[in-house]
Coordinates of C-alpha atoms (C1' of nucleotides) in Angstrom, one line a residue:
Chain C
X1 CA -40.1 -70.9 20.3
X2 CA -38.2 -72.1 23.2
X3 CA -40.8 -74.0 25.1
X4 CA -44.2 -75.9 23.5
X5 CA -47.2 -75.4 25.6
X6 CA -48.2 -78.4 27.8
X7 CA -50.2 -81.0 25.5
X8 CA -53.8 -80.1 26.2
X9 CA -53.3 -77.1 28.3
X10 CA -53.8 -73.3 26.6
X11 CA -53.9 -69.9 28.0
X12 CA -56.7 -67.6 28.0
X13 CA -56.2 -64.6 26.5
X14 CA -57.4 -61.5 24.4
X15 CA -59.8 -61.5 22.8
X16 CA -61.4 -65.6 24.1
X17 CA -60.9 -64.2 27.6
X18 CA -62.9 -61.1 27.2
X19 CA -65.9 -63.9 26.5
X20 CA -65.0 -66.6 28.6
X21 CA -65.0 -64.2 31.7
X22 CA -68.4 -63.1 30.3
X23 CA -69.7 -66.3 30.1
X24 CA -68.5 -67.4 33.3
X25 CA -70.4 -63.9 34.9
X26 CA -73.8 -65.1 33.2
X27 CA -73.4 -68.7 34.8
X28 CA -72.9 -67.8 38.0
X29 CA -75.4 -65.6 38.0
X30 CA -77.8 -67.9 36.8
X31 CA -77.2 -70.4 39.3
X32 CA -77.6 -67.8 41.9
X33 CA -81.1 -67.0 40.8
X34 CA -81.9 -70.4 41.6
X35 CA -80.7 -70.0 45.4
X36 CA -77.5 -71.6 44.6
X37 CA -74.4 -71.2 46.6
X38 CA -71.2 -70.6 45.3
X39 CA -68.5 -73.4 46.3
X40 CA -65.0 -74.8 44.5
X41 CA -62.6 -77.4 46.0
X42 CA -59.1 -77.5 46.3
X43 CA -56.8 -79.1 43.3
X44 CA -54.6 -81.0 44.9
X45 CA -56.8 -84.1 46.2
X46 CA -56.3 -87.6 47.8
X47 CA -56.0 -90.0 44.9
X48 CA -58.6 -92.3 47.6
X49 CA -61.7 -90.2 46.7
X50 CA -61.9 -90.8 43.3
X51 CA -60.5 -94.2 44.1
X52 CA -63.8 -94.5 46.5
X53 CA -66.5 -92.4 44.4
X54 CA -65.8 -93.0 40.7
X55 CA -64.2 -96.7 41.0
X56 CA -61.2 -97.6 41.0
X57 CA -62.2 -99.6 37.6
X58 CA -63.2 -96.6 35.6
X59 CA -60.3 -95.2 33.1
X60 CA -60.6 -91.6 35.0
X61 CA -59.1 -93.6 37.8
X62 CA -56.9 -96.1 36.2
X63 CA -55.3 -93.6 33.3
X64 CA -56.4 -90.1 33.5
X65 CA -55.2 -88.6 36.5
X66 CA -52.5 -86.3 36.5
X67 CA -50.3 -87.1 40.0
X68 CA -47.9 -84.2 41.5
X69 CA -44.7 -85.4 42.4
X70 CA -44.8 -85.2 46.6
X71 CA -42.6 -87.2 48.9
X72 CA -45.1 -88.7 51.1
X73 CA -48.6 -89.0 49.9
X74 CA -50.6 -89.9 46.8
X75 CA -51.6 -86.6 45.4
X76 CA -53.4 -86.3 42.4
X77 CA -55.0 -82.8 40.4
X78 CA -58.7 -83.3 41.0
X79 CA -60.0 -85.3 37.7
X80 CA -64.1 -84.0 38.7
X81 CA -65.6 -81.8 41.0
X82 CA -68.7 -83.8 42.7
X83 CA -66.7 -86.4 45.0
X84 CA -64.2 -83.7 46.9
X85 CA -67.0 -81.5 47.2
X86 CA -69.2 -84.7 48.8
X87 CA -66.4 -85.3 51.2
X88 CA -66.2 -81.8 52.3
X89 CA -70.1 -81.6 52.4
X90 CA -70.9 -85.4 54.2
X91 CA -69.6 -83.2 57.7
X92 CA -72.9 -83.8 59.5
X93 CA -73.1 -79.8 60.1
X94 CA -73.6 -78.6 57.0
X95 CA -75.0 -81.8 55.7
X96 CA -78.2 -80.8 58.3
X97 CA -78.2 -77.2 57.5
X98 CA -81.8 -76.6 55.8
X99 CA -80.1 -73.5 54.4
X100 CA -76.9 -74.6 52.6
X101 CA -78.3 -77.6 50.2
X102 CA -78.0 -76.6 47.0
X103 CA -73.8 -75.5 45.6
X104 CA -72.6 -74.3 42.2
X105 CA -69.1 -74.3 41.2
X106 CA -66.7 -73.2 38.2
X107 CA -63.5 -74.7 38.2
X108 CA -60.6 -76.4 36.7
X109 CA -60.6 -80.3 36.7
X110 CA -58.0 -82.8 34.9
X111 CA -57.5 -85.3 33.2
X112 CA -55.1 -87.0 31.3
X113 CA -56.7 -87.7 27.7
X114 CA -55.8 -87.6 24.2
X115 CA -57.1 -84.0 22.9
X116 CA -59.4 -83.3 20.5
X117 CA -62.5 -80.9 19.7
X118 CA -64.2 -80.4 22.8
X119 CA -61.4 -82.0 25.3
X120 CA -58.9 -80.9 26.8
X121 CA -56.2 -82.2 29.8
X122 CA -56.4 -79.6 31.9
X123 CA -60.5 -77.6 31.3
X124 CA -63.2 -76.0 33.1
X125 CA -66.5 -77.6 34.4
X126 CA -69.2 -75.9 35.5
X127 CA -72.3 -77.5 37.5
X128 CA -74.7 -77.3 40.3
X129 CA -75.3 -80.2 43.4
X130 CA -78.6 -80.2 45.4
X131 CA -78.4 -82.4 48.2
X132 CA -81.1 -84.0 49.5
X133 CA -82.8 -87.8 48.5
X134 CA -85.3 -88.3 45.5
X135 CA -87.6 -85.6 45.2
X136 CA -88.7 -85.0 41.4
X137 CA -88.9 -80.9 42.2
X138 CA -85.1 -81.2 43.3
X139 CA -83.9 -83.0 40.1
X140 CA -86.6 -81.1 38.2
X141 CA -84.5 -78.1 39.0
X142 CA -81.3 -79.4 38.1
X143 CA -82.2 -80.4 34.6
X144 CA -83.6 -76.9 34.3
X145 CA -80.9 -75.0 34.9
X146 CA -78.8 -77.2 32.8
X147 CA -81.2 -75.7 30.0
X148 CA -81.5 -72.3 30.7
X149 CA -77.8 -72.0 30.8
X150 CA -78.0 -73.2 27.1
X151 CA -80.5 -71.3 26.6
X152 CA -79.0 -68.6 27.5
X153 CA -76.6 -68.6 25.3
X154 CA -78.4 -70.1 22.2
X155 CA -77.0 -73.4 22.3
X156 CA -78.9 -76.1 20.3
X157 CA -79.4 -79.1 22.3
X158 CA -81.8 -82.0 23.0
X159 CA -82.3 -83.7 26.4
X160 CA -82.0 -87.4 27.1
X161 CA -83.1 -88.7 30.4
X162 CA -83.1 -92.2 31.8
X163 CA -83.1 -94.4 35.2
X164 CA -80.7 -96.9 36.1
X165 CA -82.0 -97.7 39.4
X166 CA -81.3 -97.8 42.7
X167 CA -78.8 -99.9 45.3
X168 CA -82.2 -102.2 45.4
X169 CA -82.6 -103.0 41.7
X170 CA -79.6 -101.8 39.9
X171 CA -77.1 -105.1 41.6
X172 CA -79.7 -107.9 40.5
X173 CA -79.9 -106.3 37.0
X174 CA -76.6 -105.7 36.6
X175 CA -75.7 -109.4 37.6
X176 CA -78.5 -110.2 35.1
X177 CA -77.6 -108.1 32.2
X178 CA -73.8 -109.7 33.1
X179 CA -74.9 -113.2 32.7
X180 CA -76.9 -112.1 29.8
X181 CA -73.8 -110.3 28.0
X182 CA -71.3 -113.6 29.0
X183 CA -73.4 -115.7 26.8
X184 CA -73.2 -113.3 23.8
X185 CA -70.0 -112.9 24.2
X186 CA -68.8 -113.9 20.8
X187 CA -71.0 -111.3 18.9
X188 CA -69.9 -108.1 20.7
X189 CA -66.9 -106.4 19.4
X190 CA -63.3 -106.2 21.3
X191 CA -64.1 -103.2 23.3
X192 CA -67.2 -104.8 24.5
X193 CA -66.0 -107.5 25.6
X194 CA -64.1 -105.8 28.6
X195 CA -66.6 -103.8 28.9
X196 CA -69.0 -106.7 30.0
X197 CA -66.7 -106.8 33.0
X198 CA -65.9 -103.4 33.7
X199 CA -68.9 -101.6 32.8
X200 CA -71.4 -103.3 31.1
X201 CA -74.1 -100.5 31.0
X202 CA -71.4 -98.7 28.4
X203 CA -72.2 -101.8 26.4
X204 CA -75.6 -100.3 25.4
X205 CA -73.5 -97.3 24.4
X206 CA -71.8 -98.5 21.8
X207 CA -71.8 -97.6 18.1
X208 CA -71.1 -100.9 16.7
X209 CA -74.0 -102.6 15.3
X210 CA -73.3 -106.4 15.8
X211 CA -73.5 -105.3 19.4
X212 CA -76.3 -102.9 19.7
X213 CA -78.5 -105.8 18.4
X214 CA -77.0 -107.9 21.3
X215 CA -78.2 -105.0 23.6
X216 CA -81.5 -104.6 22.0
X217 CA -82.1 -108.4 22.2
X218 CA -80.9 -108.0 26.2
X219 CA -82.7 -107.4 29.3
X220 CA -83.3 -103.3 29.6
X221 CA -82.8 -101.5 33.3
X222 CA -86.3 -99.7 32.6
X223 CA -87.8 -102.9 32.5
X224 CA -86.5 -104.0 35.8
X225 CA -86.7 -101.0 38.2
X226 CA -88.1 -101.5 41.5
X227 CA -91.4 -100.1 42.3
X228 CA -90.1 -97.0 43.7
X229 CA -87.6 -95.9 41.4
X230 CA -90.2 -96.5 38.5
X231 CA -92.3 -93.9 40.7
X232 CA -89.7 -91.5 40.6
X233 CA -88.8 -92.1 37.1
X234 CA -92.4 -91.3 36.0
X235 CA -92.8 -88.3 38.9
X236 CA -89.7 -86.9 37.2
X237 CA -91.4 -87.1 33.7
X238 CA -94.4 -85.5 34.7
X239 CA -92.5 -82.2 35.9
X240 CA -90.8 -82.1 32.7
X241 CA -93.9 -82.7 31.0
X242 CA -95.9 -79.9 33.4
X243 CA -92.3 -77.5 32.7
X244 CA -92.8 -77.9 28.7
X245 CA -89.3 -79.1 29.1
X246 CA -88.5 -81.4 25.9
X247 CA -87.0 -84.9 26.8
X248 CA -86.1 -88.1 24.8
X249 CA -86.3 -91.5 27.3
X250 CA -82.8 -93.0 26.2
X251 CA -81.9 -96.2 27.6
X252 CA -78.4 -95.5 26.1
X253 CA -77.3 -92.6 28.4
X254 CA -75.6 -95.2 31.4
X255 CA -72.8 -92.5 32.8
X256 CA -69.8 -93.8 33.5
X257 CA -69.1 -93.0 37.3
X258 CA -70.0 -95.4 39.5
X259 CA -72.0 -93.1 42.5
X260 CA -75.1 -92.2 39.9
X261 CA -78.4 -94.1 40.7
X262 CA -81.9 -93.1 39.8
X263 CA -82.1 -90.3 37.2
X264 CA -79.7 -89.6 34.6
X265 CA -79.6 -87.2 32.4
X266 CA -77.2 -85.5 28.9
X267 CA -77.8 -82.5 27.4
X268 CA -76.5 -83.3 23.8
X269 CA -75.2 -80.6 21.3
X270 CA -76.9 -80.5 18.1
X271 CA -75.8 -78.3 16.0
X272 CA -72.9 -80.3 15.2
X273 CA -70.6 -78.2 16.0
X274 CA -68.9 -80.4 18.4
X275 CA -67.7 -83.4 16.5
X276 CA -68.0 -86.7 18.4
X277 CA -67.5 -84.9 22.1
X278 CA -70.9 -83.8 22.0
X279 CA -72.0 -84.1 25.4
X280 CA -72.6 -80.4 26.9
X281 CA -73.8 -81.4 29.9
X282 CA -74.2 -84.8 32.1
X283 CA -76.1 -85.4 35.5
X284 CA -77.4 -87.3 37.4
X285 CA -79.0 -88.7 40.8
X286 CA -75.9 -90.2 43.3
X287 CA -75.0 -91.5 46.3
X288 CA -72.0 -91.7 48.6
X289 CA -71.6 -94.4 51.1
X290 CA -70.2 -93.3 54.0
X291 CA -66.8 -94.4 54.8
X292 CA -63.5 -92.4 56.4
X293 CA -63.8 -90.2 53.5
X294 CA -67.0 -89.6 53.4
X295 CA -68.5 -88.7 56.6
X296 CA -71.3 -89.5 56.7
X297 CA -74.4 -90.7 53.4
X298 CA -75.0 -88.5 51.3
X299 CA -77.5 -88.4 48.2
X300 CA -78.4 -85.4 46.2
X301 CA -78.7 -85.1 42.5
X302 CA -76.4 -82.6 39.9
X303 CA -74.6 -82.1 36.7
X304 CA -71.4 -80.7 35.0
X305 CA -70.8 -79.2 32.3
X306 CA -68.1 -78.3 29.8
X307 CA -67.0 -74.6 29.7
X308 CA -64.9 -75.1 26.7
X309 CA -67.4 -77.1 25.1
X310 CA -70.0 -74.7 25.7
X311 CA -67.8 -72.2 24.0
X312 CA -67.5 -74.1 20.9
X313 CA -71.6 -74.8 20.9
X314 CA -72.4 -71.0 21.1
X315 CA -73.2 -69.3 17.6
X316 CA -70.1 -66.8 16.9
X317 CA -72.7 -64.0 16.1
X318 CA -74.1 -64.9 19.8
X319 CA -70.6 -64.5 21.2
X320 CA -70.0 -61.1 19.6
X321 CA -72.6 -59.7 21.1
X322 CA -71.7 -60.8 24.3
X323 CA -68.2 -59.3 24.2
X324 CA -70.0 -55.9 22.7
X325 CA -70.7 -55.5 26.8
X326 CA -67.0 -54.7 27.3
X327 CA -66.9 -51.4 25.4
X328 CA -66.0 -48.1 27.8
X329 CA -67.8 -44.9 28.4
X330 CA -65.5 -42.4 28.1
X331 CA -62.1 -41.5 26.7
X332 CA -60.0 -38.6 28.2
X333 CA -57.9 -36.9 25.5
X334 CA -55.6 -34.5 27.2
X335 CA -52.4 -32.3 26.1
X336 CA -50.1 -32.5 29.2
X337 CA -49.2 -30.6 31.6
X338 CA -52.5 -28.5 33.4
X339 CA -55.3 -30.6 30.9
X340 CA -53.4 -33.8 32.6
X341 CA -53.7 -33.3 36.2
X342 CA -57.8 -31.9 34.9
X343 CA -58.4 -34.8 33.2
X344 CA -57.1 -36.9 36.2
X345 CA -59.0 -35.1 38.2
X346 CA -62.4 -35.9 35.7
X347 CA -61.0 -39.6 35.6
X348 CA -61.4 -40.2 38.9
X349 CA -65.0 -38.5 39.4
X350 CA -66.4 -40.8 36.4
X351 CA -65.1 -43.7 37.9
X352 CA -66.5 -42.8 41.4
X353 CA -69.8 -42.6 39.7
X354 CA -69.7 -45.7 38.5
X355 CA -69.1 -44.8 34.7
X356 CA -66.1 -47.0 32.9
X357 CA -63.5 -44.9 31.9
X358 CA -59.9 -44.4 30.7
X359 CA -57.3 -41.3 30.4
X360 CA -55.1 -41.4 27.8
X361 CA -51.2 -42.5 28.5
X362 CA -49.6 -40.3 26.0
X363 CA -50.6 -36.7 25.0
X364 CA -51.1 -34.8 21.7
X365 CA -51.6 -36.2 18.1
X366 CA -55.3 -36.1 18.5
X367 CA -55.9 -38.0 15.9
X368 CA -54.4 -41.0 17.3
X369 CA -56.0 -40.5 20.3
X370 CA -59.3 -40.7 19.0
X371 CA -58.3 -43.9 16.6
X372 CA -57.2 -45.2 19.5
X373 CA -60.9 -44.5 21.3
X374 CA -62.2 -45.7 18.5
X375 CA -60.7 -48.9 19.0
X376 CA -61.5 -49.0 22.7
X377 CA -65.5 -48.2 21.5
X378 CA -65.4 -45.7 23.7
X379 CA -68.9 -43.9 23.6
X380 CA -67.6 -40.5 24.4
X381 CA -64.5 -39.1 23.8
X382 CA -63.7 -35.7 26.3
X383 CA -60.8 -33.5 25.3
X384 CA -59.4 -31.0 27.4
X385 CA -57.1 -28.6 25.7
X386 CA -55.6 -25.4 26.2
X387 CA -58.7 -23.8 24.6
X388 CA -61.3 -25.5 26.9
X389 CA -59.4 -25.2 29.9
X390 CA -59.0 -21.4 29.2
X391 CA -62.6 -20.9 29.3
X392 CA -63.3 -23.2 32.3
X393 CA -64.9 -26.1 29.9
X394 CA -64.2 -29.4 28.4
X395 CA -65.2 -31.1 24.9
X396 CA -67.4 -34.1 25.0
X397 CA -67.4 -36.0 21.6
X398 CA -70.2 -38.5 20.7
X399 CA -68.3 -40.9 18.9
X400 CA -71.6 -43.0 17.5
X401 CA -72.8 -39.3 15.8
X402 CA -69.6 -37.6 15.7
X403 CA -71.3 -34.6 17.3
X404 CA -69.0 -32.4 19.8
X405 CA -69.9 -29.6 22.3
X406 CA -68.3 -27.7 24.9
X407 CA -69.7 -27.8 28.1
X408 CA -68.7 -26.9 31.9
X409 CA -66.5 -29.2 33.8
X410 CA -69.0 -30.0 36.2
X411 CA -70.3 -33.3 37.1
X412 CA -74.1 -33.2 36.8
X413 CA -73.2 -31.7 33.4
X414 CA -71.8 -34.6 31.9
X415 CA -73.8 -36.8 33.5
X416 CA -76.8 -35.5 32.0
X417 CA -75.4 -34.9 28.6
X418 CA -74.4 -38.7 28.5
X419 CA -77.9 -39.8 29.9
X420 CA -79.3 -38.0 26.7
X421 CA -77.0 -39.5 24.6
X422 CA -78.0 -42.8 25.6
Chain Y
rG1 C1' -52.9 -95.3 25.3
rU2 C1' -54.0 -96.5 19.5
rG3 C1' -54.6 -94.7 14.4
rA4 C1' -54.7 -90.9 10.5
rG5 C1' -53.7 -85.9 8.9
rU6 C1' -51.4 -81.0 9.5
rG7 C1' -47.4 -77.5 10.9
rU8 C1' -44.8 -71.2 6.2
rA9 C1' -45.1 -63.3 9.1
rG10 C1' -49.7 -61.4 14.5
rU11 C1' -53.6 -63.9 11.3
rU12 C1' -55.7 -66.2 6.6
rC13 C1' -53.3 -68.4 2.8
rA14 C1' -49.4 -68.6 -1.8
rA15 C1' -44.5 -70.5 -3.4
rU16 C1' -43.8 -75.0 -10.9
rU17 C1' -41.3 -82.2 -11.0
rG18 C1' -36.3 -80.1 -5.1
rG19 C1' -33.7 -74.4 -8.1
rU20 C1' -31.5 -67.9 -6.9
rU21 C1' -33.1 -63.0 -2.2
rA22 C1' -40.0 -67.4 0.8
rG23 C1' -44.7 -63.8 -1.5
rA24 C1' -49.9 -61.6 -1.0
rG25 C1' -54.7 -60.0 1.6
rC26 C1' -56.1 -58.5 6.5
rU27 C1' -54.0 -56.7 11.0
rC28 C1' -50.1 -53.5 12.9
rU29 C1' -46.8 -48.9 12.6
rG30 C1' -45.8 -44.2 10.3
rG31 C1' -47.4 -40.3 6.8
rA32 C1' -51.1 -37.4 3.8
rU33 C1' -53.9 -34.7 8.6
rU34 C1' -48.8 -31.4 14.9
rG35 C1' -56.9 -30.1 17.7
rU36 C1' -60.6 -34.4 15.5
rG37 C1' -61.5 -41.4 14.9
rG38 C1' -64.2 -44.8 11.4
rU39 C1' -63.5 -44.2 4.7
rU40 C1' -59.5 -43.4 1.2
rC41 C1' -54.4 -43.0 -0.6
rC42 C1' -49.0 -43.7 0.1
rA43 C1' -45.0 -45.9 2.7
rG44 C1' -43.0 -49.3 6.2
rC45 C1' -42.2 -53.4 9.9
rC46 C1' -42.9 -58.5 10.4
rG47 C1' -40.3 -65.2 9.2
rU48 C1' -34.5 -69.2 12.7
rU49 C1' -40.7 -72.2 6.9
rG50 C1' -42.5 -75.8 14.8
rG51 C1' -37.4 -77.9 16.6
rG52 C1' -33.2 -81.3 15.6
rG53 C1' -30.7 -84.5 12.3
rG54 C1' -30.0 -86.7 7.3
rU55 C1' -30.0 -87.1 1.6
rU56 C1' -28.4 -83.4 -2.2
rC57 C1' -24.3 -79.0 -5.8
rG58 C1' -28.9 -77.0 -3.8
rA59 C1' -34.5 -78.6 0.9
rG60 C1' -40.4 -74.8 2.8
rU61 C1' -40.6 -79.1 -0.7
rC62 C1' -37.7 -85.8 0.0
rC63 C1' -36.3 -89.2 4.6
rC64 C1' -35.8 -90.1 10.1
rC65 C1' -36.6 -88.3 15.1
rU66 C1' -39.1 -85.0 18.3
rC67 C1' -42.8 -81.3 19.8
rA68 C1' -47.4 -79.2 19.1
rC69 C1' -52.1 -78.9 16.8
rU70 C1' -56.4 -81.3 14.3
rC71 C1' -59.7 -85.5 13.6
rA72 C1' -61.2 -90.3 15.0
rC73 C1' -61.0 -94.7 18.5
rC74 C1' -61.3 -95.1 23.7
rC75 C1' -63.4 -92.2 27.7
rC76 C1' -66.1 -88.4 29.3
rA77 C1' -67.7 -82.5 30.5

RNA sequence: GUGAGUGUAGUUCAAUUGGUUAGAGCUCUGGAUUGUGGUUCCAGCCGUUGGGGGUUCGAGUCCCCUCACUCACCCCA
């Protein structure tokens, strides 16, 4: 092969695409039941929003963005969805439009990481935003969704929620949990250690032991919420409680973009089929300050999820199924010449009607032909011959029961004879 | 970015301590069957052994470089 594929990029193709265009169908459809509206920003971004929304400290920023060669500005493939669509949305219009607060999207996002199960350079996120500030129906919904897309498609999963506070409470604790850290410096591994500077909420996240019993022995953000975010914290329990919606309270779940306040939220694969990138989905409560990029503030609360990820999660006897849907109604078999231009003509009545169908691009060897149906799980194969033709009718083969009859080539004909088949 | 492992037909895997012409199942194509698919039987196609360099009389096998994949760290979806 002449040219390798770009690390961490791959094509979709037969038969992955047949599902992933599926799956895609099913999400946006789901979303749309929820009075979601369908948005997707452009690629190519300002390297300044992410600069502005996710910090300029965070490794997404600092590493992982792929940047296009351009001879004036800094232009960068977008590395997440949520902060280009913010500054699109902050334009005070459609920010007080009572209509257009709630967005879904499915799109391609990059970044520059090593590759392994479950990540990829350049992927597919999906995920919803609902704009709007606290409101424990709003966030309610969010996390909803996020499960019944799983749901949906049979994904096992648990649900970890947790608060890390507002622009109130979150600065003191975080100054606090700083100071805290500084002192136990010593006992927290290497990677720690930064973090204490750079993000010290990841510290709680890590797998090391010597420093989870520095965290345990630490102050804890739940413990240290201001009056109203421990309100909302607890209104947002109750819905999931009243929603028989599972939850685990995990003071571990921090996120690692700097805009989330309040409510956060992971839906966590566990059917461990997704190695050590097990996080399907992760949300959360945010909040954009304005500046020149971002119109005007803007809160709201959404999520994103995986598509490849996802993929991996489902159950391959859920995903066969799914691709099943793709199978055609009927086959034209013809012989050339007059059965051709009669099957053409039948082609293009079935399709009119709404009934998926395909003509055959070579003629004769009939047994072929029907191998090939076969193949195509075509449900009914028609055959037009010299025979049929003669006497003004057409063959209609039931490929499940192998049963074939000759019938008029008339429309309500085979219309009814395929409704009875059914 | 760091570390470890892998790379052989379309695919899943073989190939003795380095030894002749790199094999097999599935898939695919053709035939048995020129107007009847799935089953069966027969036949056939398919490889620069990821790429490049080196050691050797001889390399799929050993060494170096490179590319890709996989897994983990990191980070996150």
């Amino acid at each position: 092969m002449a040219f390798e594929k770009i690390r961490g990029t791959y094509d979709l193709l037969p038969e992955d695409s047949l599902f992933f265009y599926k799956l895609k169908k099913d999400i946006e459809k789901i979303f749309e039941l929820s009075g979601f509206y369908y948005v997707e920003s452009a690629i190519l971004q300002p390297v300044e929003i992410f600069k502005r929304s996710i910090g300029s400290e965070s490794d997404i920023v600092k590493k992982e963005m792929f940047e296009v060669v351009s001879n004036s500005q800094s232009i960068v493939l977008k590395a997440e969805e949520t902060a280009p669509l913010m500054a699109g949305l902050s334009e005070k219009k459609i920010l007080e439009s009572s209509v257009f607060t709630k967005f879904f999207y499915f799109t391609k996002v990059f970044r520059h990481e090593r590759p392994q199960k479950g990540r990829f350079r350049e992927f597919y996120q999906y995920g919803c935003e609902s704009i709007g500030d606290f409101n424990k129906f709003m966030d309610g919904e969010v996390i909803e969704l996020g499960k019944r897309i799983l749901n949906h498609f049979k994904v096992s999963h648990s649900l970890h929620i947790n608060s890390i506070g507002c622009n109130v409470c979150r600065k003191p604790y975080l100054d606090n949990l700083k100071d805290y850290l500084r002192k136990e410096k010593d006992n927290l591994c290497d990677d720690c250690k930064r973090r204490v500077e750079t993000n010290p909420l990841r510290v709680f996240d890590c797998k090391n032991e010597k420093c989870k019993k520095v965290t345990s022995a630490g102050p804890k953000i739940l413990d240290n919420l201001c009056d109203d975010c421990k309100n909302d914290f607890e209104g947002l329990k109750d819905f999931l409680n009243i929603n028989g919606i599972d939850f685990i309270v995990d003071p571990n779940i921090v996120r690692g973009l700097d805009y989330y306040e309040k409510s956060v939220f992971e839906f966590v694969e566990t059917g461990g089929k997704l190695g050590s990138q097990s996080t399907l989905i992760g949300g959360g409560r945010y909040r954009y300050k304005k500046d020149e990029i971002f119109k005007n503030e803007i809160t709201g609360v959404g999520f994103a999820g995986g598509v490849e990820r996802l993929i991996l999660s489902i159950p391959e006897d859920v995903k066969k199924n799914f691709v099943d849907f793709s199978s055609l109604d009927i086959f034209i078999v013809h012989f050339g010449g007059e059965t051709f231009k009669k099957g053409v003509e039948l082609l293009k009545m079935l399709r009119e009607n709404g009934i998926k169908s395909e003509i055959s691009f070579s003629e004769g060897r009939i047994n072929k032909l029907l191998s090939l149906a076969s193949k195509k799980k075509a449900k009914y194969v028609i055959i037009i011959g010299e025979d049929e033709l003669s006497k003004g009718k057409i063959s209609l083969k039931d490929m499940k029961t192998s049963l074939q009859k000759e019938i008029s080539i008339n429309l309500e004909d085979l219309l009814k004879e395929i409704k009875n088949g059914d």
